Amino acid sequence: MMNKEFASSSKKSESSTKKSSETDWDALRAFMPTSFGKQEKKKDMTFEFEKTKREDTSIAQRKKESVESDPKENSAEKNDNKVKDDTSDDDGDDDNDDEEDSFVSSSVLPVTHEVKLNDHQRTVSALTLDPSGTRLVTGSYDYDVKFWDFSGMDSSFKPFRTIQPCGEHQIHQLQYSLTGDSILVISGNARPKIYNRDGNEITEFAKGDPYIRDLRHTDGHVGALTNGSWHPTDKQTFATSSQDGTIREWDIERKRKQKTTIVYKSRERGGRSPCTALAYSHNTKYLAGAYQDGSLQIWNSTGNHIRPAIAIPDAHQKGTETSSILFSRDDNTMVTRGGDDTVKLWDLRNAKKPVKIAYNLDIVNPEANVIFSPDEKLILTGTACPKGKGFGQLVMLNRETLEVQEAINVTQSSVVKVLWHSRINQIITGSADGIVTVFYSPTHSSRGAKLGVMKASKTRAVDDYEITRPIITPHALPMFKDDEPRTSKRKRDKLRKDPVASHRPDLPITGHGKGGRLNVNQQQAVIKSFTKDTTRDEDPREALLKYADVAESDPIWVSNIYQKTQPKPVFQDVNEDEEEQVAKKKK
């Protein structure tokens, strides 16, 4: 018995010593650093992401939770699933796999959260993202092009630069080059421009001679531009379409003249029809153009361009503007977005009739586009609605059947532009109310708008201010005086020519009025300056007494309002002797 008690007591002492040694080691581990260098505190960003969660998704989740909480409905669904499983056992497992691939759930689509970029004043008509997905450029009907940097953006979501590249012309199309170092700008004038990624102009191309009838012999477009696109493989080449009915290919090194010209002879009166959209095929074999007479003309990219390789005369309704053309990666399928509220799917191997047509997709703006999803299983486009009535929707169509797979309410205005970047897996839309909406998913998207959500907006301190102008202190001591900046004559002349820096008055407008100002020629402006302003020579007392009789006879402003409630004035009777005494006292 004594041996057993001694053994049990020894075991207890050993376990207690082990526990004490383990606690000592734990204290030592907690004291010693686990790694060297500055340790970043990991923040839980779920709360920040919840702020940008869409209301539609939260409502859908509540419905799902209510359905799951109802046992009767769950049991009925289980029975239905059993019946389906029993009937599908004969078909095999391959059919089930095909059904799973064709079904696109809302959890896979990056549309659970959204971010609003609200800085434009009018319709957002152009969107483009660089190949890396870090820098977004937007264009609008307010003539502005804004640059957004996702990596340097905080939760305030403001652009880092705004320019007006084409004066008072609306922006129709923006597109990054293959390398992402330059941007093609297509506006309402006849001159395409190229800017670098920081917003500085690189090249402005030539305008043609409008008095030459044969448009092949002009050095540029003679009508307003409608669309443009970079070459899929050659970063030195791009193509533009115009209201003059031509498609022109340009070399960025030759700004004075286009490289090739494609002229379409329409059956309409005059032989011209505006070209409203264009697109290259991925293998660069075809260059397609859509025209206002309803036809689609597909040209071989190499050749004399006298006749199109494929001509579809009545592709869309005559007189409407086909706003977008899109080729698939296999270059056998083409999708068009028509001004007749349709999306049509074409097979280029037999392009006499469309394969499928989707109707009732309202369109108002001629810049509305159509895009593929990254896996090309879905076709995305935007729909229009009256401003303030209903919602403009982002519609996702099944590529095989053109049935509506998903329809998402964006804003209470028309959705014009749609963009889905495959690298960051985020969908961007531009609306007619000037709002750019970025849809993303915290789990399936990477970087992009998520970076701005995770960064808190900078709180400005009281003493945080910047002085852009020099401080002039003429009476300061010599030791505290700053050296005056040396400005050269060329710099002063350049500032003098700048209308903003020199505060130059607005010049008379020649031609059509614009910007809310009417046309005034130079002769009228000079004659107006001859008329002398005599208001300074008039006596103000006499000018007011002119209206004394009118105010008494027809009081319409002050006296008439208080006519019933105003007491009658009673004046004191003063004798002439008293007046003389008062006058003497004043002297």
Coordinates of C-alpha atoms in Angstrom, one line a residue:
M1 CA 0.0 0.0 0.0
M2 CA 2.8 2.3 0.8
N3 CA 4.4 1.7 -2.5
K4 CA 1.2 2.5 -4.4
E5 CA 0.7 5.8 -2.4
F6 CA 4.3 6.7 -3.1
A7 CA 4.0 6.0 -6.8
S8 CA 0.8 8.1 -7.1
S9 CA 2.3 11.0 -5.2
S10 CA 5.4 10.9 -7.5
K11 CA 3.2 11.0 -10.6
K12 CA 1.3 14.0 -9.2
S13 CA 4.6 15.8 -8.5
E14 CA 5.9 15.1 -12.0
S15 CA 2.7 16.4 -13.7
S16 CA 2.8 19.6 -11.5
T17 CA 6.5 20.2 -12.5
K18 CA 5.5 19.7 -16.2
K19 CA 2.7 22.2 -16.0
S20 CA 4.9 24.8 -14.3
S21 CA 7.6 24.3 -16.9
E22 CA 5.0 24.7 -19.7
T23 CA 3.6 27.9 -18.2
D24 CA 7.2 29.3 -17.9
W25 CA 7.8 28.5 -21.5
D26 CA 4.6 30.2 -22.6
A27 CA 5.5 33.3 -20.7
L28 CA 8.9 33.3 -22.4
R29 CA 7.4 32.8 -25.8
A30 CA 5.0 35.7 -25.2
F31 CA 7.9 37.9 -24.1
M32 CA 10.1 37.1 -27.1
P33 CA 9.2 38.6 -30.6
T34 CA 7.9 36.2 -33.2
S35 CA 9.4 38.1 -36.1
F36 CA 11.5 41.2 -36.7
G37 CA 10.5 44.5 -38.3
K38 CA 7.4 46.6 -38.1
Q39 CA 4.3 44.5 -37.7
E40 CA 1.2 45.6 -39.5
K41 CA -2.1 45.3 -37.7
K42 CA -4.6 43.2 -39.7
K43 CA -8.0 44.9 -39.9
D44 CA -11.2 43.1 -40.3
M45 CA -12.7 44.7 -43.5
T46 CA -16.1 42.9 -43.4
F47 CA -17.7 46.0 -41.8
E48 CA -16.3 48.3 -44.5
F49 CA -17.5 45.9 -47.2
E50 CA -21.0 45.8 -45.6
K51 CA -21.3 49.5 -46.1
T52 CA -21.2 49.1 -49.9
K53 CA -23.5 46.1 -50.0
R54 CA -26.3 46.4 -52.5
E55 CA -29.9 46.5 -51.2
D56 CA -31.2 44.1 -53.8
T57 CA -28.8 41.3 -52.6
S58 CA -29.7 41.9 -48.9
I59 CA -33.5 41.5 -49.8
A60 CA -32.8 38.4 -51.8
Q61 CA -30.8 36.9 -48.8
R62 CA -33.8 37.7 -46.5
K63 CA -36.1 35.8 -48.9
K64 CA -33.7 32.9 -49.0
E65 CA -33.6 32.8 -45.2
S66 CA -37.3 32.9 -44.9
V67 CA -37.7 30.1 -47.4
E68 CA -35.1 28.0 -45.5
S69 CA -36.9 28.7 -42.2
D70 CA -40.2 27.3 -43.5
P71 CA -40.1 23.5 -43.1
K72 CA -43.1 22.8 -45.3
E73 CA -41.6 24.5 -48.3
N74 CA -38.3 22.8 -47.7
S75 CA -40.0 19.4 -47.6
A76 CA -41.9 20.1 -50.8
E77 CA -38.7 21.2 -52.5
K78 CA -36.9 18.0 -51.3
N79 CA -39.7 15.9 -52.8
D80 CA -39.5 17.7 -56.1
N81 CA -35.7 17.2 -56.1
K82 CA -36.2 13.5 -55.5
V83 CA -38.5 13.2 -58.4
K84 CA -36.1 15.1 -60.6
D85 CA -33.2 12.9 -59.5
D86 CA -35.2 9.8 -60.2
T87 CA -36.0 10.9 -63.8
S88 CA -32.5 12.1 -64.4
D89 CA -30.7 8.9 -63.3
D90 CA -31.2 7.4 -66.7
D91 CA -29.4 10.3 -68.4
G92 CA -26.2 9.9 -66.5
D93 CA -23.8 12.2 -64.7
D94 CA -22.7 14.1 -67.8
D95 CA -26.1 15.9 -68.2
N96 CA -25.8 17.1 -64.6
D97 CA -22.4 18.5 -65.3
D98 CA -23.7 20.4 -68.3
E99 CA -26.6 21.9 -66.4
E100 CA -24.2 23.1 -63.7
D101 CA -22.0 24.8 -66.2
S102 CA -24.9 26.5 -68.0
F103 CA -26.5 27.9 -64.8
V104 CA -24.9 31.1 -63.6
S105 CA -25.7 31.9 -59.9
S106 CA -25.7 35.3 -58.4
S107 CA -23.0 34.3 -56.0
V108 CA -20.5 33.8 -58.9
L109 CA -21.3 37.2 -60.5
P110 CA -19.4 40.1 -58.9
V111 CA -22.5 42.1 -58.2
T112 CA -23.1 41.7 -54.5
H113 CA -21.5 45.1 -53.6
E114 CA -21.3 48.4 -55.4
V115 CA -19.4 51.7 -55.3
K116 CA -20.6 55.0 -56.8
L117 CA -18.2 57.4 -58.5
N118 CA -20.2 60.6 -58.7
D119 CA -18.2 63.4 -60.3
H120 CA -19.7 63.9 -63.8
Q121 CA -22.6 66.3 -64.4
R122 CA -24.1 64.7 -67.4
T123 CA -24.3 61.3 -69.2
V124 CA -21.3 59.1 -68.9
S125 CA -20.7 58.0 -72.5
A126 CA -17.3 56.4 -72.4
L127 CA -15.4 54.0 -70.1
T128 CA -12.0 52.3 -70.4
L129 CA -9.7 50.5 -68.0
D130 CA -6.0 49.8 -68.5
P131 CA -4.9 46.2 -69.0
S132 CA -3.7 45.9 -65.3
G133 CA -7.1 47.2 -64.0
T134 CA -5.6 50.0 -61.9
R135 CA -6.6 53.2 -63.7
L136 CA -10.1 54.0 -65.0
V137 CA -10.8 56.8 -67.5
T138 CA -14.4 58.1 -68.0
G139 CA -15.8 60.5 -70.6
S140 CA -19.1 62.4 -70.5
Y141 CA -21.5 64.7 -72.3
D142 CA -20.1 67.5 -70.0
Y143 CA -17.0 67.5 -72.2
D144 CA -14.8 66.2 -69.3
V145 CA -12.5 63.2 -69.2
K146 CA -11.7 62.1 -65.7
F147 CA -8.9 59.9 -64.5
W148 CA -9.4 57.5 -61.5
D149 CA -6.6 55.6 -59.8
F150 CA -7.9 52.7 -57.8
S151 CA -4.5 52.1 -56.1
G152 CA -4.3 55.7 -54.8
M153 CA -8.0 56.2 -54.1
D154 CA -9.6 56.3 -50.7
S155 CA -13.2 55.9 -49.7
S156 CA -14.0 59.4 -50.9
F157 CA -13.7 58.1 -54.5
K158 CA -12.5 61.3 -56.3
P159 CA -10.6 61.5 -59.6
F160 CA -7.0 62.7 -59.5
R161 CA -7.3 64.6 -62.8
T162 CA -9.9 66.2 -65.0
I163 CA -9.3 67.5 -68.6
Q164 CA -11.4 68.8 -71.5
P165 CA -9.5 67.2 -74.4
C166 CA -11.8 68.4 -77.3
G167 CA -13.2 71.7 -76.1
E168 CA -16.9 71.8 -76.1
H169 CA -17.5 68.5 -77.8
Q170 CA -19.1 65.5 -76.2
I171 CA -17.0 62.4 -75.6
H172 CA -18.2 59.3 -77.6
Q173 CA -15.4 56.8 -77.0
L174 CA -12.3 56.2 -74.9
Q175 CA -10.0 53.1 -75.3
Y176 CA -6.6 52.2 -73.8
S177 CA -4.0 50.8 -76.2
L178 CA -2.7 47.3 -75.9
T179 CA 0.2 48.3 -73.7
G180 CA -1.9 50.7 -71.6
D181 CA 0.4 53.7 -72.2
S182 CA -1.9 55.8 -74.4
I183 CA -5.6 56.5 -74.8
L184 CA -7.6 57.0 -77.9
V185 CA -10.1 59.9 -77.5
I186 CA -13.2 60.1 -79.9
S187 CA -15.4 63.1 -79.6
G188 CA -17.9 65.1 -81.5
N189 CA -15.4 66.8 -83.7
A190 CA -13.6 65.4 -86.8
R191 CA -10.1 65.0 -85.2
P192 CA -9.2 61.9 -83.2
K193 CA -6.7 62.5 -80.4
I194 CA -4.3 60.4 -78.4
Y195 CA -3.4 61.1 -74.8
N196 CA -1.0 59.4 -72.5
R197 CA -2.1 57.7 -69.3
D198 CA -1.5 60.9 -67.2
G199 CA -3.8 63.0 -69.4
N200 CA -1.2 64.8 -71.6
E201 CA -1.9 65.2 -75.3
I202 CA 0.4 63.2 -77.6
T203 CA -1.1 63.6 -81.1
E204 CA -4.0 65.3 -82.8
F205 CA -4.8 64.0 -86.3
A206 CA -5.8 65.9 -89.4
K207 CA -9.2 66.9 -90.6
G208 CA -10.3 66.5 -94.2
D209 CA -11.3 69.0 -96.8
P210 CA -15.2 69.2 -96.8
Y211 CA -15.2 70.7 -100.4
I212 CA -13.8 67.5 -102.0
R213 CA -16.6 65.2 -103.0
D214 CA -14.7 62.0 -103.3
L215 CA -13.9 61.1 -99.7
R216 CA -11.1 58.8 -100.6
H217 CA -9.0 61.9 -101.6
T218 CA -9.4 63.8 -98.3
D219 CA -6.7 63.6 -95.6
G220 CA -9.1 63.0 -92.7
H221 CA -12.8 62.9 -91.7
V222 CA -15.0 65.8 -92.7
G223 CA -17.9 64.9 -90.3
A224 CA -18.2 64.3 -86.6
L225 CA -16.6 61.1 -85.2
T226 CA -18.9 58.4 -83.9
N227 CA -16.6 55.5 -82.8
G228 CA -13.0 54.3 -82.7
S229 CA -11.0 51.2 -81.9
W230 CA -7.4 50.1 -81.6
H231 CA -6.0 47.3 -83.8
P232 CA -6.1 44.0 -81.8
T233 CA -2.4 43.2 -82.5
D234 CA -0.7 46.3 -83.9
K235 CA -0.3 48.9 -81.3
Q236 CA 0.6 51.5 -83.9
T237 CA -2.8 51.3 -85.7
F238 CA -6.3 52.3 -84.9
A239 CA -9.6 52.9 -86.8
T240 CA -12.3 55.6 -86.6
S241 CA -15.8 56.0 -88.0
S242 CA -17.6 59.2 -88.8
Q243 CA -20.9 60.8 -89.8
D244 CA -19.4 61.3 -93.3
G245 CA -19.9 57.5 -93.9
T246 CA -16.2 56.5 -94.0
I247 CA -14.0 54.3 -91.9
R248 CA -10.4 55.3 -91.7
E249 CA -7.3 53.5 -90.4
W250 CA -4.5 55.6 -88.9
D251 CA -0.9 55.2 -88.1
I252 CA 0.0 57.0 -84.8
E253 CA 3.3 58.2 -86.4
R254 CA 1.4 59.9 -89.4
K255 CA -0.9 62.5 -88.1
R256 CA -1.4 64.4 -91.3
K257 CA -3.1 61.7 -93.3
Q258 CA -4.9 58.3 -92.8
K259 CA -3.4 55.0 -93.8
T260 CA -6.5 53.5 -95.5
T261 CA -10.0 54.7 -96.3
I262 CA -13.1 52.6 -96.6
V263 CA -16.0 54.4 -98.3
Y264 CA -19.5 52.8 -98.3
K265 CA -21.9 53.7 -101.1
S266 CA -25.4 53.6 -99.6
R267 CA -28.6 53.1 -101.5
E268 CA -30.0 56.2 -99.8
R269 CA -30.3 59.5 -101.5
G270 CA -26.9 61.1 -102.0
G271 CA -25.1 57.8 -101.6
R272 CA -23.9 58.5 -98.1
S273 CA -25.0 57.0 -94.7
P274 CA -23.4 57.8 -91.4
C275 CA -21.2 55.0 -89.9
T276 CA -22.3 54.7 -86.2
A277 CA -20.1 51.8 -85.0
L278 CA -17.1 49.7 -85.9
A279 CA -15.1 46.7 -84.6
Y280 CA -12.1 44.5 -85.5
S281 CA -12.3 40.7 -85.3
H282 CA -9.8 39.1 -82.9
N283 CA -7.9 37.5 -85.7
T284 CA -7.7 40.9 -87.5
K285 CA -9.3 39.4 -90.6
Y286 CA -12.4 41.5 -90.6
L287 CA -13.3 45.2 -89.9
A288 CA -17.0 45.6 -89.5
G289 CA -19.1 48.8 -89.7
A290 CA -22.7 49.6 -88.9
Y291 CA -24.6 52.3 -90.9
Q292 CA -27.6 54.4 -90.3
D293 CA -29.5 52.8 -93.3
G294 CA -29.7 49.6 -91.2
S295 CA -27.0 47.7 -92.9
L296 CA -23.9 45.9 -91.6
Q297 CA -20.8 45.9 -93.8
I298 CA -17.9 43.5 -93.0
W299 CA -14.7 44.3 -94.9
N300 CA -11.5 42.4 -95.2
S301 CA -8.8 44.2 -93.3
T302 CA -6.4 43.6 -96.1
G303 CA -7.4 44.5 -99.7
N304 CA -8.6 47.3 -101.8
H305 CA -11.9 47.8 -99.8
I306 CA -14.0 48.2 -102.9
R307 CA -16.6 45.6 -101.9
P308 CA -17.3 44.2 -98.5
A309 CA -16.6 40.5 -97.8
I310 CA -20.0 40.1 -96.0
A311 CA -23.0 42.5 -96.5
I312 CA -26.1 42.4 -94.4
P313 CA -28.5 45.0 -95.9
D314 CA -31.4 45.0 -93.4
A315 CA -29.6 44.0 -90.2
H316 CA -31.4 46.6 -88.0
Q317 CA -34.3 49.0 -88.5
K318 CA -33.6 51.7 -91.1
G319 CA -33.0 55.2 -89.7
T320 CA -31.8 53.9 -86.3
E321 CA -28.3 54.1 -84.9
T322 CA -26.6 50.7 -84.3
S323 CA -24.5 51.6 -81.4
S324 CA -22.1 48.6 -80.9
I325 CA -20.6 45.6 -82.7
L326 CA -18.8 42.8 -81.0
F327 CA -16.9 39.7 -82.2
S328 CA -16.3 36.5 -80.2
R329 CA -12.9 35.0 -79.7
D330 CA -13.5 32.3 -82.3
D331 CA -14.5 35.0 -84.9
N332 CA -17.5 33.1 -86.0
T333 CA -20.1 34.9 -83.8
M334 CA -21.0 38.6 -83.9
V335 CA -23.3 40.5 -81.6
T336 CA -24.9 43.9 -82.5
R337 CA -26.8 46.4 -80.3
G338 CA -29.4 48.1 -82.4
G339 CA -31.2 51.4 -82.0
D340 CA -34.4 49.4 -82.6
D341 CA -34.2 48.1 -79.0
T342 CA -32.8 44.8 -80.0
V343 CA -29.7 42.7 -79.5
K344 CA -28.9 40.3 -82.4
L345 CA -26.6 37.3 -82.6
W346 CA -25.1 36.5 -86.0
D347 CA -23.2 33.5 -87.4
L348 CA -20.7 34.9 -89.9
R349 CA -20.6 31.5 -91.7
N350 CA -24.3 32.1 -92.7
A351 CA -25.0 35.8 -92.0
K352 CA -28.2 36.2 -94.0
K353 CA -30.4 36.1 -90.9
P354 CA -29.6 36.5 -87.2
V355 CA -29.4 33.3 -85.2
K356 CA -31.2 34.8 -82.1
I357 CA -32.9 38.1 -81.3
A358 CA -33.6 39.7 -77.9
Y359 CA -36.3 42.3 -78.0
N360 CA -37.6 45.1 -75.7
L361 CA -34.1 46.3 -74.6
D362 CA -34.7 50.0 -74.6
I363 CA -32.0 52.3 -75.9
V364 CA -31.8 56.1 -76.0
N365 CA -28.1 57.0 -76.3
P366 CA -26.1 56.2 -79.4
E367 CA -23.1 55.2 -77.3
A368 CA -24.8 52.2 -75.6
N369 CA -22.6 49.1 -76.0
V370 CA -22.7 45.3 -75.7
I371 CA -19.9 43.1 -74.2
F372 CA -19.1 39.5 -73.4
S373 CA -18.4 38.1 -70.0
P374 CA -14.8 36.9 -69.5
D375 CA -15.8 33.3 -70.3
E376 CA -18.2 34.5 -73.1
K377 CA -21.1 32.7 -71.7
L378 CA -23.1 35.9 -71.0
I379 CA -23.8 39.0 -73.1
L380 CA -24.1 42.2 -71.1
T381 CA -25.8 45.5 -72.1
G382 CA -27.6 48.4 -70.5
T383 CA -31.2 49.5 -70.8
A384 CA -32.8 53.0 -70.8
C385 CA -35.6 54.4 -68.8
P386 CA -37.2 57.9 -68.4
K387 CA -35.2 60.0 -65.9
G388 CA -36.6 59.6 -62.4
K389 CA -39.2 57.0 -63.6
G390 CA -38.1 53.4 -63.1
F391 CA -34.5 52.0 -63.1
G392 CA -32.0 51.6 -65.8
Q393 CA -30.9 48.0 -65.7
L394 CA -27.7 46.0 -66.4
V395 CA -29.0 43.0 -68.3
M396 CA -27.2 39.7 -68.7
L397 CA -28.3 37.5 -71.6
N398 CA -27.5 33.8 -72.2
R399 CA -25.3 33.6 -75.2
E400 CA -27.0 30.6 -76.7
T401 CA -30.6 31.6 -76.2
L402 CA -30.4 35.4 -75.6
E403 CA -32.8 34.9 -72.6
V404 CA -32.4 37.3 -69.7
Q405 CA -30.3 35.5 -67.1
E406 CA -30.0 38.4 -64.7
A407 CA -31.3 42.0 -64.6
I408 CA -29.8 44.4 -62.0
N409 CA -31.2 47.8 -61.2
V410 CA -28.4 50.4 -61.3
T411 CA -29.8 53.9 -61.0
Q412 CA -33.0 55.8 -61.9
S413 CA -31.6 56.7 -65.3
S414 CA -30.5 55.0 -68.4
V415 CA -27.4 52.7 -68.3
V416 CA -25.2 53.7 -71.3
K417 CA -21.8 52.0 -71.0
V418 CA -20.9 48.6 -69.6
L419 CA -17.4 47.2 -68.9
W420 CA -16.3 43.9 -67.4
H421 CA -12.6 43.7 -66.6
S422 CA -11.4 40.1 -66.5
R423 CA -8.3 40.7 -64.4
I424 CA -10.0 42.3 -61.4
N425 CA -13.4 40.7 -62.1
Q426 CA -15.4 43.8 -61.6
I427 CA -18.3 45.3 -63.7
I428 CA -18.4 49.0 -64.3
T429 CA -21.4 50.9 -65.7
G430 CA -21.9 54.5 -66.8
S431 CA -25.4 56.1 -66.5
A432 CA -27.2 59.1 -67.9
D433 CA -27.3 60.9 -64.5
G434 CA -23.4 61.1 -64.5
I435 CA -22.8 58.3 -62.0
V436 CA -20.2 55.6 -62.6
T437 CA -21.1 52.4 -60.7
V438 CA -18.5 49.7 -59.9
F439 CA -19.9 46.3 -59.0
Y440 CA -17.6 43.9 -57.2
S441 CA -17.6 40.9 -54.8
P442 CA -15.3 40.8 -51.7
T443 CA -14.6 37.1 -52.3
H444 CA -14.5 36.8 -56.1
S445 CA -13.0 40.2 -57.1
S446 CA -9.4 41.4 -56.6
R447 CA -8.0 44.9 -56.1
G448 CA -9.8 47.6 -58.1
A449 CA -12.5 49.3 -56.2
K450 CA -11.8 47.1 -53.1
L451 CA -8.6 49.1 -52.5
G452 CA -10.6 52.4 -52.1
V453 CA -13.2 50.8 -49.8
M454 CA -10.4 49.6 -47.5
K455 CA -8.7 53.0 -47.3
A456 CA -10.4 55.5 -45.0
S457 CA -10.7 59.0 -46.3
K458 CA -8.0 61.4 -45.0
T459 CA -9.2 63.7 -42.2
R460 CA -7.8 67.1 -42.8
A461 CA -6.1 68.7 -39.8
V462 CA -6.6 72.4 -38.9
D463 CA -3.1 73.3 -39.8
D464 CA -3.1 71.3 -43.0
Y465 CA -3.1 73.8 -45.8
E466 CA -1.2 74.6 -48.9
I467 CA -0.3 78.0 -50.3
T468 CA 0.0 77.9 -54.1
R469 CA 0.7 81.6 -54.5
P470 CA 3.8 83.4 -53.3
I471 CA 3.5 85.5 -50.2
I472 CA 4.7 89.0 -50.8
T473 CA 6.2 90.8 -47.7
P474 CA 7.7 94.1 -48.9
H475 CA 8.5 95.4 -45.3
A476 CA 10.2 92.2 -44.0
L477 CA 13.8 92.2 -43.0
P478 CA 16.3 91.2 -45.7
M479 CA 17.1 88.0 -43.9
F480 CA 13.5 86.9 -44.1
K481 CA 12.7 88.0 -47.6
D482 CA 12.4 85.3 -50.2
D483 CA 14.2 85.7 -53.5
E484 CA 11.8 86.8 -56.2
P485 CA 11.3 84.1 -58.8
R486 CA 13.0 84.8 -62.1
T487 CA 10.5 84.6 -64.9
S488 CA 11.7 84.6 -68.4
K489 CA 10.1 86.6 -71.1
R490 CA 8.9 83.5 -72.9
K491 CA 7.1 82.3 -69.8
R492 CA 5.5 85.7 -69.3
D493 CA 4.3 85.7 -72.9
K494 CA 3.0 82.2 -72.6
L495 CA 1.0 83.2 -69.4
R496 CA -0.3 86.3 -71.2
K497 CA -1.7 84.1 -74.0
D498 CA -3.3 81.8 -71.6
P499 CA -7.0 83.0 -71.3
V500 CA -7.4 81.5 -67.8
A501 CA -4.2 82.7 -66.2
S502 CA -4.4 86.2 -67.7
H503 CA -8.2 86.5 -66.9
R504 CA -9.0 87.5 -70.5
P505 CA -12.6 88.6 -71.1
D506 CA -14.7 86.3 -73.3
L507 CA -14.3 87.0 -77.0
P508 CA -17.3 87.5 -79.3
I509 CA -18.7 84.2 -80.5
T510 CA -18.7 83.7 -84.3
G511 CA -21.0 81.2 -85.9
H512 CA -23.5 79.2 -83.8
G513 CA -24.0 80.2 -80.2
K514 CA -22.7 77.7 -77.6
G515 CA -22.4 77.5 -73.9
G516 CA -25.5 79.6 -73.3
R517 CA -24.1 82.6 -75.2
L518 CA -25.5 84.1 -78.4
N519 CA -23.6 84.8 -81.6
V520 CA -22.3 88.4 -81.7
N521 CA -20.0 89.4 -84.6
Q522 CA -17.2 91.9 -84.3
Q523 CA -19.1 94.7 -85.9
Q524 CA -22.0 94.4 -83.4
A525 CA -19.5 94.4 -80.5
V526 CA -17.8 97.5 -81.8
I527 CA -21.1 99.4 -82.3
K528 CA -22.2 98.4 -78.8
S529 CA -19.0 99.9 -77.4
F530 CA -19.8 103.3 -79.1
T531 CA -23.0 103.8 -77.1
K532 CA -22.2 106.0 -74.1
D533 CA -23.4 105.0 -70.6
T534 CA -25.1 108.2 -69.2
T535 CA -26.2 106.8 -65.9
R536 CA -23.3 108.4 -64.0
D537 CA -24.3 111.9 -65.2
E538 CA -27.9 111.6 -64.0
D539 CA -29.1 113.1 -60.6
P540 CA -30.3 110.1 -58.5
R541 CA -32.8 112.3 -56.7
E542 CA -34.4 113.4 -60.0
A543 CA -34.3 109.8 -61.3
L544 CA -36.4 108.6 -58.3
L545 CA -38.8 111.5 -58.3
K546 CA -39.8 110.6 -61.8
Y547 CA -41.8 107.7 -60.4
A548 CA -43.4 109.7 -57.4
D549 CA -46.6 110.5 -59.2
V550 CA -46.9 107.0 -60.6
A551 CA -46.4 105.5 -57.1
E552 CA -49.2 107.6 -55.6
S553 CA -51.7 107.0 -58.4
D554 CA -50.9 103.2 -58.9
P555 CA -49.2 101.8 -55.8
I556 CA -48.4 98.2 -56.6
W557 CA -45.4 97.4 -54.4
V558 CA -45.3 98.6 -50.8
S559 CA -48.1 101.0 -50.1
N560 CA -50.7 98.8 -51.7
I561 CA -49.9 95.9 -49.3
Y562 CA -50.3 98.0 -46.1
Q563 CA -53.2 100.1 -47.4
K564 CA -55.8 98.6 -45.0
T565 CA -53.6 98.3 -42.0
Q566 CA -51.3 101.4 -42.3
P567 CA -52.3 104.4 -40.1
K568 CA -52.8 107.7 -41.8
P569 CA -49.9 110.1 -41.2
V570 CA -50.7 113.2 -39.1
F571 CA -48.3 116.1 -39.5
Q572 CA -47.7 118.9 -37.1
D573 CA -48.9 122.4 -38.1
V574 CA -45.9 124.8 -37.9
N575 CA -46.2 128.6 -38.3
E576 CA -43.9 130.6 -40.3
D577 CA -42.5 132.4 -37.2
E578 CA -41.6 129.0 -35.6
E579 CA -39.9 127.9 -38.8
E580 CA -37.7 131.0 -38.8
Q581 CA -36.8 130.5 -35.1
V582 CA -35.8 126.9 -35.9
A583 CA -33.7 128.0 -38.8
K584 CA -31.9 130.6 -36.7
K585 CA -31.1 128.0 -34.0
K586 CA -29.5 125.8 -36.6
K587 CA -27.3 128.6 -37.8

